[in-house]
Structure formats: C-alpha cells, structure tokens
C-alpha cells in the first residue's frame, strides 16, 4: 500500500459563524505557517501537502494538493485548530467542514471494471491512473472514509494484477499408502444406500451405517483429544447476527457464500392469512408473496462455527490463572452456499463439524497447537491409517475475509490437513488447525487481568470430510478398514429395505 504514489487535490471550506474578512491577516499567517510546518510534519523533505490557493468570506476556502505523505484530507483536518485560533480573536467560530471537490489519483496499469462505491461520484481511467472523484463532507473526512476508499481501490488493483495469492507450503507428508479402494466414495455410498440427497442443495440424509461411522469419529475425537487435552463442551449459536461477523471480519466478504436468515415481518396471523389461503387453494407456496412479507436478514446460518462463541466473552476481563481454556462445540450444522457442480460428500452446503477452541497466552496457544498436532497425527496414522499431509496456508480467518498471503506474525496461521483421494488423484482438505493470534480477543474486546496478550486458536474437524477421506482410501467395506477402527465401529446397522 505504501509504495503507491497517490496524488490528492482537494477544495474544502471551513464554514464560519460570520464573515471572516476581518481575520484575513491572521488566516494568511496560519496558511503560511501550515505550508512550511503543519502540512509537512512527518513527511520527507519536499513532500507532504500544500495549500495552493485560499480565500475568505463566509467560509475559508482552501485548495490543497498533496502526495501520499500528508493526504489532503488529513491536511484539511490539521488546519482546523490553528484556523480556529486565528479566528477566535474576532469571535468567529468554525461551524463545520465542506468539501467542494476531492480528486484522488491512483496509479494502475489497467483500468478497473465499473464499480459502485459509497461516496465515489466518479471513477475514470486516464493514462495509467485512476481518477477518483469523491462526494463527501466533513463527517466522512473525520471518519476516515477517504482512506478506506483508497485502501479498497488499491486492494482491487493489486488483486487484479497478482490475483489473490493463497499461500500453500508443505509441512509434512505421511508415507504413500496403497489404497484399498479407488472409486468415488460418494457414488459408492449412494450405491449402498448409506446416503441419499436431502431436499436442499448440497445436503445429504445420512443413513444409520454412515451415522455410526460419524459417531465413531466423534468417539475417537473424544478419547484421543477432548478427554486427554481437557476440553469442555459448550453449545455455540447456529444463527449468527451481523454484529458477530462485523467483529470477526466475515462482514468483509461472506455474502456470496452465506445462507441468509430472514424473520417474518410480523408474527401476526392475519398478516399471513393471504399466504396461507393461497397455499390451501393452489397447493403452491407463493414465494413472491412471502418475499414481500419477510424482513431483512438478521444474519446467516453458522458458517465458521467459532465466531459466535466469542459473544460469551465479549467485553470481559479474564483472570490469568484460568488459562488455557479449551472448549468445543458439536451441537449443529454449518452452512455454505458452495459453488455449483456436484462434489458429493466432499463439498456440501450443509455439513457437520466439531469445532475446538482454545484461549490463552501466545505461548499457551502455540504449545496447545503442538499437542493437538501430535494427537491428530496419532489418529490419522495409527487409527485411520490415511495417506495425508499438512500444509501451512493462508489462514482461514484471512481467506474468509477475502484476503491472501500470510499474517505478519509467523506463528499465526492455519495448518490444513489434506488427504489423498485416489479416485481423483487430488488432495482434499479434511480439517484445519489454526493459531488465530489476537484476532478474536481484539475483535470482541476480551482482556487479560495482567494486561498480557490474549490469543486463541481453533480447529475444525469436519465429519463428512473425515468420512470422504477415509472412504476414498479404504472404501465402505469394513473388511478393508484398519482393525482398530473396524472394532470401534462394530456391526453396521441395516435398517431399511426398499422394494
Ligand atoms: N473456524 C474455522 C473455519 O471456519 C475452523 O472450523 O475454518
Ligand atoms: Zn474456528
């Protein structure tokens, strides 16, 4: 961001309580000093902002040109206090700031597509630059809106040039293992009648056999992880309000991939009577009528699982001696509006996940992550006998905010666990494990009594993903399953027969 050579041109006005002509000399003095000192402070020699013209009547008009060092809108704010000082002698007050013209020039190799951005009047591409014409006034300048607009555009220029760089770096890989099965696990599960499509997109109804396998996975998690590592169960909400996603960062990018939750506009039976009658007569659910009668979305269905848990800690101060805290939730489904194309049980709109969440000092977070990694390794090697690997990737909390790359602190980030899928010869992510740094305590304003840094980590264990990995390598015939696991599962129930 810093390397970008921005140029600013701003014509602003300070509204006065009465005509300011009598203060003209004092104002001239302030402008003179500003051009030498105030508007150059913090900038390298010869850089910063410059008032190129000014005038006074019922307002003080200033025309400012600047580079990236003292941005013109910052320059305008810097002028307020000294001007008020010069005006005070004459009992003239400043009543507000207006912006008549604000143009920002941002270099780019290629034009951006047409965009609708708040407070941007126009956006033109001219010989290697984007010219932004802003439509703002004082409150937006004070609220730092121009900086956020610039950051947004610079971000779009960068991702147009480099794409979103998803980081991926191999950390460890298991031995190659000869698969017992090479088919598509979803097809095999359908063929055996273990799963059937649900009525919704990307949703399955899981029969008793596969459910027993899921429950065995959960039992493994309980015995190998939750009990020995001292986890306590919680129940996290499964409808998530916007405020949670504002704090977690999801509000920046989640829109194309979330399931929206809309309440009715009213609970009043009479309000809904026409919908009810319409259905009774036509036997069709009148979607257009319903659309008019439901309210704006209050948020969406559970997406990342851990964010809504933080409401429990929001605004609290924790005593140091209760750390580290380890909690988990397995109380419900997660939902994502996945991109098209059927991906079987590997990629679903509705899925089941055990979410582990640990909170502590940076050292405790790192130490716990190591312990978990050891436990996972034991499970995937000795219990499930998978061909798998671990990779250091763009952390989920950045990816879900639409960001690429890696965080500044190198210990913060996500390990993806990937399994080899013999039928497609591709690797599939089947769970993750993250050090989330101070992101959540900061976002939800949670503090430690000692004032020391508070960090957190989380790990999502996707039951369908474990199943997809396991069945893809071992198939669904228990005879081909590793002994220990087969014994844990026991006999598979055979409930339904279809004629
Ligand atoms: N919260 C993490 C994620 O969404 C782990 O489940 O990936
Ligand atoms: Zn999480």
Short mmCIF file of C-alpha atoms and ligand atoms in Angstrom, two decimals:
data_model
loop_
_atom_site.label_atom_id
_atom_site.label_comp_id
_atom_site.label_asym_id
_atom_site.label_seq_id
_atom_site.Cartn_x
_atom_site.Cartn_y
_atom_site.Cartn_z
CA UNK A 1 0.00 0.00 0.00
CA UNK A 2 2.73 2.44 0.95
CA UNK A 3 4.55 2.15 -2.34
CA UNK A 4 1.61 3.53 -4.30
CA UNK A 5 2.21 7.13 -5.44
CA UNK A 6 -1.09 8.76 -4.67
CA UNK A 7 -1.97 12.34 -5.61
CA UNK A 8 -4.68 14.41 -3.98
CA UNK A 9 -6.46 17.57 -4.99
CA UNK A 10 -9.00 18.97 -2.57
CA UNK A 11 -11.03 22.15 -2.40
CA UNK A 12 -12.51 22.47 1.05
CA UNK A 13 -14.34 25.07 3.05
CA UNK A 14 -14.48 25.84 6.74
CA UNK A 15 -17.94 27.24 7.42
CA UNK A 16 -17.77 30.31 9.67
CA UNK A 17 -20.24 31.73 12.18
CA UNK A 18 -19.92 35.12 10.40
CA UNK A 19 -17.91 36.73 7.64
CA UNK A 20 -14.22 36.20 8.25
CA UNK A 21 -12.77 39.08 6.23
CA UNK A 22 -11.53 40.93 9.30
CA UNK A 23 -9.40 37.92 10.27
CA UNK A 24 -7.73 37.77 6.88
CA UNK A 25 -4.21 38.60 8.05
CA UNK A 26 -4.36 36.06 10.83
CA UNK A 27 -5.58 33.41 8.39
CA UNK A 28 -2.80 34.32 5.95
CA UNK A 29 -0.33 33.76 8.77
CA UNK A 30 -1.77 30.31 9.54
CA UNK A 31 -1.70 29.29 5.86
CA UNK A 32 1.86 30.46 5.52
CA UNK A 33 2.96 28.53 8.58
CA UNK A 34 0.95 25.49 7.52
CA UNK A 35 2.72 25.34 4.18
CA UNK A 36 6.06 25.43 5.95
CA UNK A 37 5.38 23.32 9.01
CA UNK A 38 2.00 21.80 9.83
CA UNK A 39 1.37 20.25 6.42
CA UNK A 40 4.91 18.93 6.15
CA UNK A 41 5.15 17.32 9.57
CA UNK A 42 6.00 13.62 9.29
CA UNK A 43 6.72 13.82 5.56
CA UNK A 44 10.17 13.51 3.96
CA UNK A 45 11.77 16.76 2.80
CA UNK A 46 9.97 18.35 -0.14
CA UNK A 47 6.89 16.13 0.30
CA UNK A 48 3.58 16.50 2.10
CA UNK A 49 0.63 18.79 1.45
CA UNK A 50 0.49 22.34 0.10
CA UNK A 51 -2.23 24.95 0.15
CA UNK A 52 -2.04 26.31 -3.38
CA UNK A 53 -4.81 28.89 -3.07
CA UNK A 54 -7.19 30.19 -0.47
CA UNK A 55 -9.81 32.86 0.20
CA UNK A 56 -12.15 34.04 2.91
CA UNK A 57 -15.71 35.34 3.06
CA UNK A 58 -18.48 33.46 4.93
CA UNK A 59 -16.21 30.47 4.63
CA UNK A 60 -12.50 29.91 4.43
CA UNK A 61 -11.76 28.18 1.14
CA UNK A 62 -8.54 26.18 0.82
CA UNK A 63 -7.26 24.40 -2.24
CA UNK A 64 -4.85 21.66 -1.23
CA UNK A 65 -2.60 19.47 -3.32
CA UNK A 66 -0.72 16.61 -1.72
CA UNK A 67 1.04 13.32 -2.16
CA UNK A 68 0.69 10.21 -0.04
CA UNK A 69 2.59 11.66 2.92
CA UNK A 70 0.13 14.16 4.30
CA UNK A 71 -3.05 13.26 2.49
CA UNK A 72 -5.07 16.35 1.51
CA UNK A 73 -7.99 15.36 3.76
CA UNK A 74 -5.59 14.99 6.70
CA UNK A 75 -4.14 18.37 5.81
CA UNK A 76 -7.62 19.86 5.95
CA UNK A 77 -8.13 18.45 9.45
CA UNK A 78 -4.72 19.71 10.56
CA UNK A 79 -5.75 23.25 9.60
CA UNK A 80 -8.85 23.33 11.74
CA UNK A 81 -7.26 24.06 15.10
CA UNK A 82 -4.81 26.78 14.06
CA UNK A 83 -7.50 28.48 11.98
CA UNK A 84 -9.88 28.38 14.92
CA UNK A 85 -7.11 30.02 16.96
CA UNK A 86 -6.69 32.85 14.46
CA UNK A 87 -10.45 33.38 14.23
CA UNK A 88 -11.05 33.27 17.98
CA UNK A 89 -9.71 36.78 18.47
CA UNK A 90 -12.55 38.09 16.34
CA UNK A 91 -15.14 35.85 17.99
CA UNK A 92 -15.63 33.93 14.79
CA UNK A 93 -16.25 30.20 15.12
CA UNK A 94 -15.80 27.31 12.71
CA UNK A 95 -19.16 25.62 12.15
CA UNK A 96 -18.17 22.68 10.01
CA UNK A 97 -16.20 21.43 7.06
CA UNK A 98 -17.46 21.14 3.50
CA UNK A 99 -15.73 19.56 0.57
CA UNK A 100 -16.33 21.11 -2.81
CA UNK A 101 -14.03 18.97 -4.85
CA UNK A 102 -11.89 16.00 -3.97
CA UNK A 103 -9.93 14.15 -6.62
CA UNK A 104 -7.54 11.30 -5.88
CA UNK A 105 -5.16 9.92 -8.48
CA UNK A 106 -4.12 6.29 -8.05
CA UNK A 107 -1.65 4.71 -10.48
CA UNK A 108 -2.66 1.44 -12.12
CA UNK A 109 -1.58 -0.44 -15.21
CA UNK A 110 -5.09 -1.42 -16.20
CA UNK A 111 -8.47 0.21 -15.60
CA UNK A 112 -10.77 -1.43 -13.07
CA UNK A 113 -14.23 -2.53 -14.05
CA UNK A 114 -17.13 -0.24 -13.24
CA UNK A 115 -17.79 -0.23 -9.50
CA UNK A 116 -20.38 1.22 -7.20
CA UNK A 117 -18.55 2.50 -4.13
CA UNK A 118 -20.14 4.73 -1.48
CA UNK A 119 -19.03 8.37 -1.62
CA UNK A 120 -17.37 7.91 -5.01
CA UNK A 121 -19.01 10.24 -7.54
CA UNK A 122 -16.98 9.06 -10.50
CA UNK A 123 -14.06 6.87 -11.35
CA UNK A 124 -12.15 7.35 -14.57
CA UNK A 125 -9.13 5.73 -16.09
CA UNK A 126 -6.67 8.11 -17.71
CA UNK A 127 -3.21 7.22 -18.97
CA UNK A 128 -2.03 4.90 -16.21
CA UNK A 129 -4.12 6.40 -13.44
CA UNK A 130 -7.49 6.03 -11.84
CA UNK A 131 -9.04 9.41 -11.11
CA UNK A 132 -11.46 9.21 -8.22
CA UNK A 133 -13.90 12.00 -7.67
CA UNK A 134 -15.27 11.81 -4.12
CA UNK A 135 -18.58 13.15 -2.91
CA UNK A 136 -18.05 13.68 0.81
CA UNK A 137 -18.30 16.25 3.56
CA UNK A 138 -16.78 16.86 6.97
CA UNK A 139 -18.11 13.83 8.86
CA UNK A 140 -16.72 11.40 6.27
CA UNK A 141 -13.34 13.13 6.38
CA UNK A 142 -13.30 12.90 10.15
CA UNK A 143 -14.49 9.29 9.94
CA UNK A 144 -11.53 8.42 7.65
CA UNK A 145 -13.76 7.35 4.77
CA UNK A 146 -11.27 8.53 2.07
CA UNK A 147 -8.55 6.27 3.49
CA UNK A 148 -10.86 3.27 3.36
CA UNK A 149 -11.87 4.07 -0.21
CA UNK A 150 -8.20 4.29 -1.22
CA UNK A 151 -7.36 1.03 0.57
CA UNK A 152 -10.25 -0.66 -1.22
CA UNK A 153 -9.21 0.55 -4.68
CA UNK A 154 -5.52 -0.22 -4.10
CA UNK A 155 -6.57 -3.70 -3.00
CA UNK A 156 -8.62 -4.20 -6.14
CA UNK A 157 -5.73 -3.01 -8.31
CA UNK A 158 -3.37 -5.41 -6.55
CA UNK A 159 -5.67 -8.41 -6.82
CA UNK A 160 -6.29 -7.59 -10.50
CA UNK A 161 -2.54 -7.66 -11.03
CA UNK A 162 -1.44 -10.53 -8.83
CA UNK A 163 -4.66 -12.39 -8.10
CA UNK A 164 -5.44 -13.43 -4.55
CA UNK A 165 -2.30 -15.20 -3.52
CA UNK A 166 -3.34 -18.20 -1.45
CA UNK A 167 -0.32 -19.38 0.43
CA UNK A 168 0.44 -23.12 0.47
CA UNK A 169 3.59 -24.68 1.89
CA UNK A 170 4.04 -28.35 2.67
CA UNK A 171 4.87 -29.03 6.32
CA UNK A 172 4.77 -32.80 6.49
CA UNK A 173 3.52 -35.76 4.49
CA UNK A 174 2.75 -39.33 5.50
CA UNK A 175 4.09 -42.31 3.57
CA UNK A 176 2.36 -43.19 0.37
CA UNK A 177 -0.25 -45.83 1.10
CA UNK A 178 -1.78 -48.33 -1.28
CA UNK A 179 -5.48 -47.57 -1.46
CA UNK A 180 -7.95 -50.36 -0.74
CA UNK A 181 -10.42 -48.60 -2.96
CA UNK A 182 -10.11 -46.28 -5.94
CA UNK A 183 -13.71 -45.31 -6.71
CA UNK A 184 -15.64 -42.16 -5.95
CA UNK A 185 -16.70 -42.51 -2.31
CA UNK A 186 -19.97 -40.60 -2.80
CA UNK A 187 -21.08 -42.86 -5.65
CA UNK A 188 -20.24 -45.92 -3.57
CA UNK A 189 -22.21 -44.58 -0.59
CA UNK A 190 -25.22 -43.87 -2.79
CA UNK A 191 -24.97 -47.28 -4.39
CA UNK A 192 -25.01 -48.97 -1.00
CA UNK A 193 -27.89 -46.85 0.20
CA UNK A 194 -25.87 -45.23 3.01
CA UNK A 195 -26.75 -41.71 1.94
CA UNK A 196 -29.49 -40.02 -0.06
CA UNK A 197 -29.82 -36.47 -1.32
CA UNK A 198 -31.68 -34.17 1.04
CA UNK A 199 -34.32 -31.84 -0.30
CA UNK A 200 -31.95 -28.88 -0.22
CA UNK A 201 -28.95 -28.06 -2.36
CA UNK A 202 -25.73 -29.74 -1.20
CA UNK A 203 -27.46 -31.63 1.58
CA UNK A 204 -27.48 -35.34 2.40
CA UNK A 205 -29.61 -37.54 4.55
CA UNK A 206 -27.20 -39.84 6.31
CA UNK A 207 -28.38 -43.40 6.91
CA UNK A 208 -27.61 -45.35 10.05
CA UNK A 209 -24.46 -47.04 8.75
CA UNK A 210 -22.59 -43.84 7.94
CA UNK A 211 -24.03 -42.16 11.01
CA UNK A 212 -22.44 -44.90 13.08
CA UNK A 213 -19.15 -44.17 11.37
CA UNK A 214 -19.56 -40.44 12.17
CA UNK A 215 -20.27 -41.32 15.79
CA UNK A 216 -17.14 -43.44 15.86
CA UNK A 217 -15.14 -40.48 14.55
CA UNK A 218 -16.62 -38.44 17.39
CA UNK A 219 -15.70 -41.14 19.87
CA UNK A 220 -12.12 -41.08 18.59
CA UNK A 221 -12.06 -37.31 18.96
CA UNK A 222 -13.42 -37.63 22.46
CA UNK A 223 -10.96 -40.31 23.58
CA UNK A 224 -7.86 -39.06 21.81
CA UNK A 225 -8.36 -35.31 22.05
CA UNK A 226 -11.18 -33.93 24.18
CA UNK A 227 -10.54 -36.00 27.31
CA UNK A 228 -6.74 -36.04 27.40
CA UNK A 229 -6.44 -32.36 26.49
CA UNK A 230 -9.07 -31.21 28.96
CA UNK A 231 -11.80 -29.88 26.68
CA UNK A 232 -15.18 -28.76 27.98
CA UNK A 233 -18.31 -28.83 25.88
CA UNK A 234 -20.28 -25.71 25.01
CA UNK A 235 -23.17 -25.03 22.67
CA UNK A 236 -22.46 -22.25 20.16
CA UNK A 237 -25.36 -20.48 18.40
CA UNK A 238 -26.11 -21.60 14.86
CA UNK A 239 -27.72 -18.44 13.59
CA UNK A 240 -25.16 -15.68 13.50
CA UNK A 241 -26.03 -11.97 13.64
CA UNK A 242 -24.25 -9.34 11.56
CA UNK A 243 -22.56 -7.89 14.62
CA UNK A 244 -20.59 -11.12 15.12
CA UNK A 245 -19.48 -11.05 11.50
CA UNK A 246 -18.53 -7.39 11.77
CA UNK A 247 -16.23 -8.29 14.65
CA UNK A 248 -14.89 -11.48 13.08
CA UNK A 249 -14.18 -9.84 9.72
CA UNK A 250 -16.61 -12.06 7.82
CA UNK A 251 -18.72 -8.98 7.02
CA UNK A 252 -15.99 -8.09 4.53
CA UNK A 253 -16.57 -11.00 2.20
CA UNK A 254 -19.06 -13.65 3.27
CA UNK A 255 -22.02 -12.50 1.11
CA UNK A 256 -21.82 -14.85 -1.89
CA UNK A 257 -21.26 -17.90 0.32
CA UNK A 258 -23.60 -17.49 3.28
CA UNK A 259 -27.12 -18.66 3.93
CA UNK A 260 -29.25 -15.67 4.88
CA UNK A 261 -31.75 -15.80 7.73
CA UNK A 262 -34.86 -13.63 7.42
CA UNK A 263 -37.55 -13.43 10.11
CA UNK A 264 -41.18 -12.72 9.24
CA UNK A 265 -42.09 -9.01 9.28
CA UNK A 266 -44.67 -9.84 11.90
CA UNK A 267 -45.91 -12.79 13.92
CA UNK A 268 -49.47 -11.65 13.27
CA UNK A 269 -51.62 -14.48 11.85
CA UNK A 270 -53.80 -12.05 9.91
CA UNK A 271 -50.76 -10.64 8.11
CA UNK A 272 -50.02 -14.12 6.78
CA UNK A 273 -53.59 -15.15 6.06
CA UNK A 274 -53.37 -14.49 2.31
CA UNK A 275 -50.26 -16.63 2.04
CA UNK A 276 -51.93 -19.44 3.96
CA UNK A 277 -55.12 -19.21 1.90
CA UNK A 278 -53.14 -19.09 -1.32
CA UNK A 279 -51.41 -22.31 -0.40
CA UNK A 280 -54.60 -24.05 0.67
CA UNK A 281 -56.29 -23.26 -2.63
CA UNK A 282 -53.44 -23.68 -5.10
CA UNK A 283 -51.18 -26.10 -3.17
CA UNK A 284 -48.33 -23.88 -4.27
CA UNK A 285 -46.14 -22.00 -1.82
CA UNK A 286 -46.46 -18.36 -3.01
CA UNK A 287 -42.81 -17.34 -2.94
CA UNK A 288 -43.31 -13.85 -4.32
CA UNK A 289 -45.90 -13.07 -1.67
CA UNK A 290 -43.62 -14.45 1.02
CA UNK A 291 -40.71 -12.39 -0.24
CA UNK A 292 -42.72 -9.25 0.49
CA UNK A 293 -43.61 -10.40 3.98
CA UNK A 294 -40.23 -11.35 5.31
CA UNK A 295 -37.85 -8.90 6.88
CA UNK A 296 -34.25 -8.07 6.04
CA UNK A 297 -31.75 -10.78 7.03
CA UNK A 298 -30.71 -10.62 10.68
CA UNK A 299 -27.56 -12.53 9.76
CA UNK A 300 -26.99 -16.03 8.50
CA UNK A 301 -26.57 -19.68 9.33
CA UNK A 302 -23.44 -20.87 11.11
CA UNK A 303 -20.52 -20.60 8.72
CA UNK A 304 -17.21 -20.79 10.59
CA UNK A 305 -18.61 -22.14 13.88
CA UNK A 306 -16.29 -20.45 16.41
CA UNK A 307 -17.08 -16.73 15.82
CA UNK A 308 -20.46 -16.66 17.63
CA UNK A 309 -18.87 -18.32 20.69
CA UNK A 310 -16.98 -15.11 21.34
CA UNK A 311 -20.19 -13.37 22.39
CA UNK A 312 -19.76 -15.33 25.65
CA UNK A 313 -16.52 -13.45 26.35
CA UNK A 314 -17.28 -10.13 24.72
CA UNK A 315 -16.16 -7.15 26.82
CA UNK A 316 -14.91 -9.39 29.65
CA UNK A 317 -11.63 -9.45 31.53
CA UNK A 318 -10.29 -12.92 32.40
CA UNK A 319 -8.07 -13.83 35.36
CA UNK A 320 -4.76 -15.23 34.11
CA UNK A 321 -4.88 -18.38 36.22
CA UNK A 322 -7.85 -19.93 34.39
CA UNK A 323 -5.84 -20.20 31.18
CA UNK A 324 -5.52 -22.02 28.89
CA UNK A 325 -9.21 -22.65 28.32
CA UNK A 326 -10.23 -25.40 25.90
CA UNK A 327 -13.84 -25.70 24.76
CA UNK A 328 -15.58 -27.41 21.89
CA UNK A 329 -18.90 -27.35 20.11
CA UNK A 330 -20.51 -30.13 18.13
CA UNK A 331 -24.08 -29.03 18.50
CA UNK A 332 -25.14 -28.41 14.95
CA UNK A 333 -24.60 -27.89 11.31
CA UNK A 334 -22.53 -25.39 9.36
CA UNK A 335 -23.76 -23.97 6.07
CA UNK A 336 -22.08 -22.57 3.00
CA UNK A 337 -23.57 -21.73 -0.35
CA UNK A 338 -20.94 -23.64 -2.28
CA UNK A 339 -20.11 -23.05 -5.92
CA UNK A 340 -22.00 -25.15 -8.42
CA UNK A 341 -21.15 -28.66 -9.57
CA UNK A 342 -21.84 -31.73 -7.51
CA UNK A 343 -18.96 -32.58 -5.24
CA UNK A 344 -20.60 -35.34 -3.25
CA UNK A 345 -19.86 -35.54 0.44
CA UNK A 346 -16.60 -33.65 -0.04
CA UNK A 347 -18.22 -30.28 -0.53
CA UNK A 348 -21.66 -29.65 0.83
CA UNK A 349 -23.88 -26.71 1.64
CA UNK A 350 -24.77 -28.34 4.97
CA UNK A 351 -22.10 -30.13 6.97
CA UNK A 352 -21.21 -31.34 10.44
CA UNK A 353 -18.12 -30.26 12.28
CA UNK A 354 -16.62 -30.45 15.75
CA UNK A 355 -15.03 -27.11 16.47
CA UNK A 356 -12.23 -26.90 19.03
CA UNK A 357 -11.46 -23.52 20.52
CA UNK A 358 -8.59 -22.73 22.89
CA UNK A 359 -7.77 -19.45 24.55
CA UNK A 360 -4.59 -18.44 26.36
CA UNK A 361 -1.33 -16.54 26.25
CA UNK A 362 0.62 -16.66 22.96
CA UNK A 363 2.89 -19.35 24.46
CA UNK A 364 -0.06 -21.46 25.61
CA UNK A 365 -1.71 -21.20 22.19
CA UNK A 366 1.44 -22.39 20.43
CA UNK A 367 2.00 -25.18 22.94
CA UNK A 368 -1.57 -26.42 22.63
CA UNK A 369 -1.32 -26.41 18.86
CA UNK A 370 1.73 -28.70 19.12
CA UNK A 371 -0.11 -31.09 21.43
CA UNK A 372 -3.08 -31.23 19.08
CA UNK A 373 -0.86 -31.85 16.08
CA UNK A 374 0.62 -34.84 17.89
CA UNK A 375 -2.84 -36.23 18.68
CA UNK A 376 -4.08 -35.74 15.14
CA UNK A 377 -1.01 -37.47 13.79
CA UNK A 378 -1.68 -40.44 16.01
CA UNK A 379 -5.30 -40.64 14.82
CA UNK A 380 -4.56 -40.35 11.10
CA UNK A 381 -1.57 -42.68 11.24
CA UNK A 382 -2.46 -45.32 13.82
CA UNK A 383 -6.25 -45.35 13.89
CA UNK A 384 -7.43 -44.37 10.40
CA UNK A 385 -4.20 -45.21 8.56
CA UNK A 386 -4.62 -42.46 5.97
CA UNK A 387 -2.33 -41.05 3.34
CA UNK A 388 -2.33 -37.44 4.43
CA UNK A 389 -0.23 -34.31 4.67
CA UNK A 390 -0.11 -30.96 6.41
CA UNK A 391 0.35 -27.58 4.76
CA UNK A 392 0.85 -24.05 6.07
CA UNK A 393 -1.75 -21.98 4.27
CA UNK A 394 -3.44 -18.59 4.16
CA UNK A 395 -5.28 -18.66 7.49
CA UNK A 396 -9.00 -19.38 7.32
CA UNK A 397 -9.80 -16.08 9.01
CA UNK A 398 -7.98 -14.21 6.25
CA UNK A 399 -9.26 -16.37 3.40
CA UNK A 400 -12.83 -15.94 4.68
CA UNK A 401 -12.25 -12.16 4.66
CA UNK A 402 -11.20 -12.38 1.03
CA UNK A 403 -7.50 -11.93 1.79
CA UNK A 404 -4.49 -13.86 0.54
CA UNK A 405 -0.93 -14.30 1.79
CA UNK A 406 0.17 -14.77 5.39
CA UNK A 407 -0.19 -12.72 8.57
CA UNK A 408 2.72 -10.61 9.77
CA UNK A 409 3.42 -12.78 12.82
CA UNK A 410 4.79 -16.06 11.59
CA UNK A 411 3.38 -18.23 14.37
CA UNK A 412 -0.16 -17.06 13.48
CA UNK A 413 -1.89 -19.01 10.73
CA UNK A 414 -3.57 -22.19 9.62
CA UNK A 415 -2.43 -25.74 9.03
CA UNK A 416 -4.62 -27.53 6.51
CA UNK A 417 -4.82 -31.29 6.79
CA UNK A 418 -5.19 -32.86 3.38
CA UNK A 419 -5.94 -36.42 2.35
CA UNK A 420 -5.13 -38.06 -0.94
CA UNK A 421 -8.20 -39.01 -2.95
CA UNK A 422 -7.19 -41.96 -5.13
CA UNK A 423 -10.23 -41.67 -7.42
CA UNK A 424 -9.44 -38.09 -8.48
CA UNK A 425 -5.71 -38.16 -7.70
CA UNK A 426 -6.27 -34.86 -5.91
CA UNK A 427 -5.72 -33.79 -2.34
CA UNK A 428 -8.69 -32.76 -0.25
CA UNK A 429 -8.62 -30.59 2.86
CA UNK A 430 -10.31 -32.54 5.61
CA UNK A 431 -9.65 -30.40 8.64
CA UNK A 432 -7.67 -27.43 9.83
CA UNK A 433 -5.81 -26.22 12.90
CA UNK A 434 -5.11 -22.55 13.47
CA UNK A 435 -3.32 -20.13 15.67
CA UNK A 436 -5.59 -17.10 15.34
CA UNK A 437 -3.31 -14.72 17.26
CA UNK A 438 -5.10 -11.84 18.98
CA UNK A 439 -7.70 -11.53 16.24
CA UNK A 440 -10.71 -12.72 18.25
CA UNK A 441 -9.87 -11.27 21.68
CA UNK A 442 -9.21 -7.95 19.92
CA UNK A 443 -12.35 -8.13 17.78
CA UNK A 444 -14.55 -8.99 20.75
CA UNK A 445 -12.69 -6.86 23.25
CA UNK A 446 -11.61 -9.62 25.65
CA UNK A 447 -8.76 -8.82 28.02
CA UNK A 448 -6.48 -10.49 30.49
CA UNK A 449 -6.27 -9.22 34.07
CA UNK A 450 -2.47 -8.95 33.90
CA UNK A 451 -2.74 -6.89 30.71
CA UNK A 452 -0.71 -9.57 28.91
CA UNK A 453 -1.61 -10.51 25.36
CA UNK A 454 -4.56 -12.85 24.91
CA UNK A 455 -4.58 -15.17 21.92
CA UNK A 456 -6.72 -18.01 20.65
CA UNK A 457 -6.66 -20.97 18.33
CA UNK A 458 -9.26 -23.20 16.74
CA UNK A 459 -9.56 -26.39 14.81
CA UNK A 460 -12.47 -27.60 12.69
CA UNK A 461 -12.98 -31.34 12.43
CA UNK A 462 -15.31 -31.96 9.51
CA UNK A 463 -17.11 -35.27 9.94
CA UNK A 464 -18.11 -35.57 6.27
CA UNK A 465 -14.58 -34.64 5.26
CA UNK A 466 -13.08 -37.30 7.54
CA UNK A 467 -15.56 -39.75 6.04
CA UNK A 468 -14.78 -38.67 2.47
CA UNK A 469 -11.05 -39.10 3.08
CA UNK A 470 -11.46 -42.42 4.82
CA UNK A 471 -13.92 -43.97 2.34
CA UNK A 472 -11.94 -42.65 -0.64
CA UNK A 473 -8.87 -44.57 0.56
CA UNK A 474 -10.43 -47.57 2.31
CA UNK A 475 -13.83 -47.94 0.67
CA UNK A 476 -17.02 -48.75 2.54
CA UNK A 477 -16.41 -52.45 3.08
CA UNK A 478 -15.43 -52.85 6.75
CA UNK A 479 -13.21 -55.78 5.80
CA UNK A 480 -10.82 -53.30 4.26
CA UNK A 481 -10.78 -50.99 7.25
CA UNK A 482 -7.91 -50.87 9.77
CA UNK A 483 -8.64 -53.37 12.54
CA UNK A 484 -8.72 -50.99 15.45
CA UNK A 485 -11.20 -48.72 13.69
CA UNK A 486 -13.35 -51.60 12.47
CA UNK A 487 -13.66 -52.88 16.02
CA UNK A 488 -14.63 -49.45 17.29
CA UNK A 489 -17.39 -49.13 14.70
CA UNK A 490 -18.74 -52.60 15.47
CA UNK A 491 -21.60 -54.05 13.45
CA UNK A 492 -23.20 -51.74 10.95
CA UNK A 493 -26.97 -51.45 11.31
CA UNK A 494 -29.07 -52.49 8.37
CA UNK A 495 -32.36 -50.70 8.88
CA UNK A 496 -34.16 -50.12 5.60
CA UNK A 497 -35.07 -52.34 2.72
CA UNK A 498 -36.51 -50.81 -0.42
CA UNK A 499 -38.72 -52.72 -2.83
N1 LIG B 1 -13.40 -21.74 12.20
C1 LIG B 1 -12.55 -22.46 11.34
C2 LIG B 1 -13.01 -22.45 9.91
O1 LIG B 1 -14.05 -21.89 9.60
C3 LIG B 1 -12.36 -23.87 11.80
O2 LIG B 1 -13.55 -24.58 11.76
O3 LIG B 1 -12.35 -23.00 9.08
ZN1 LIG B 2 -12.77 -21.68 14.28
#
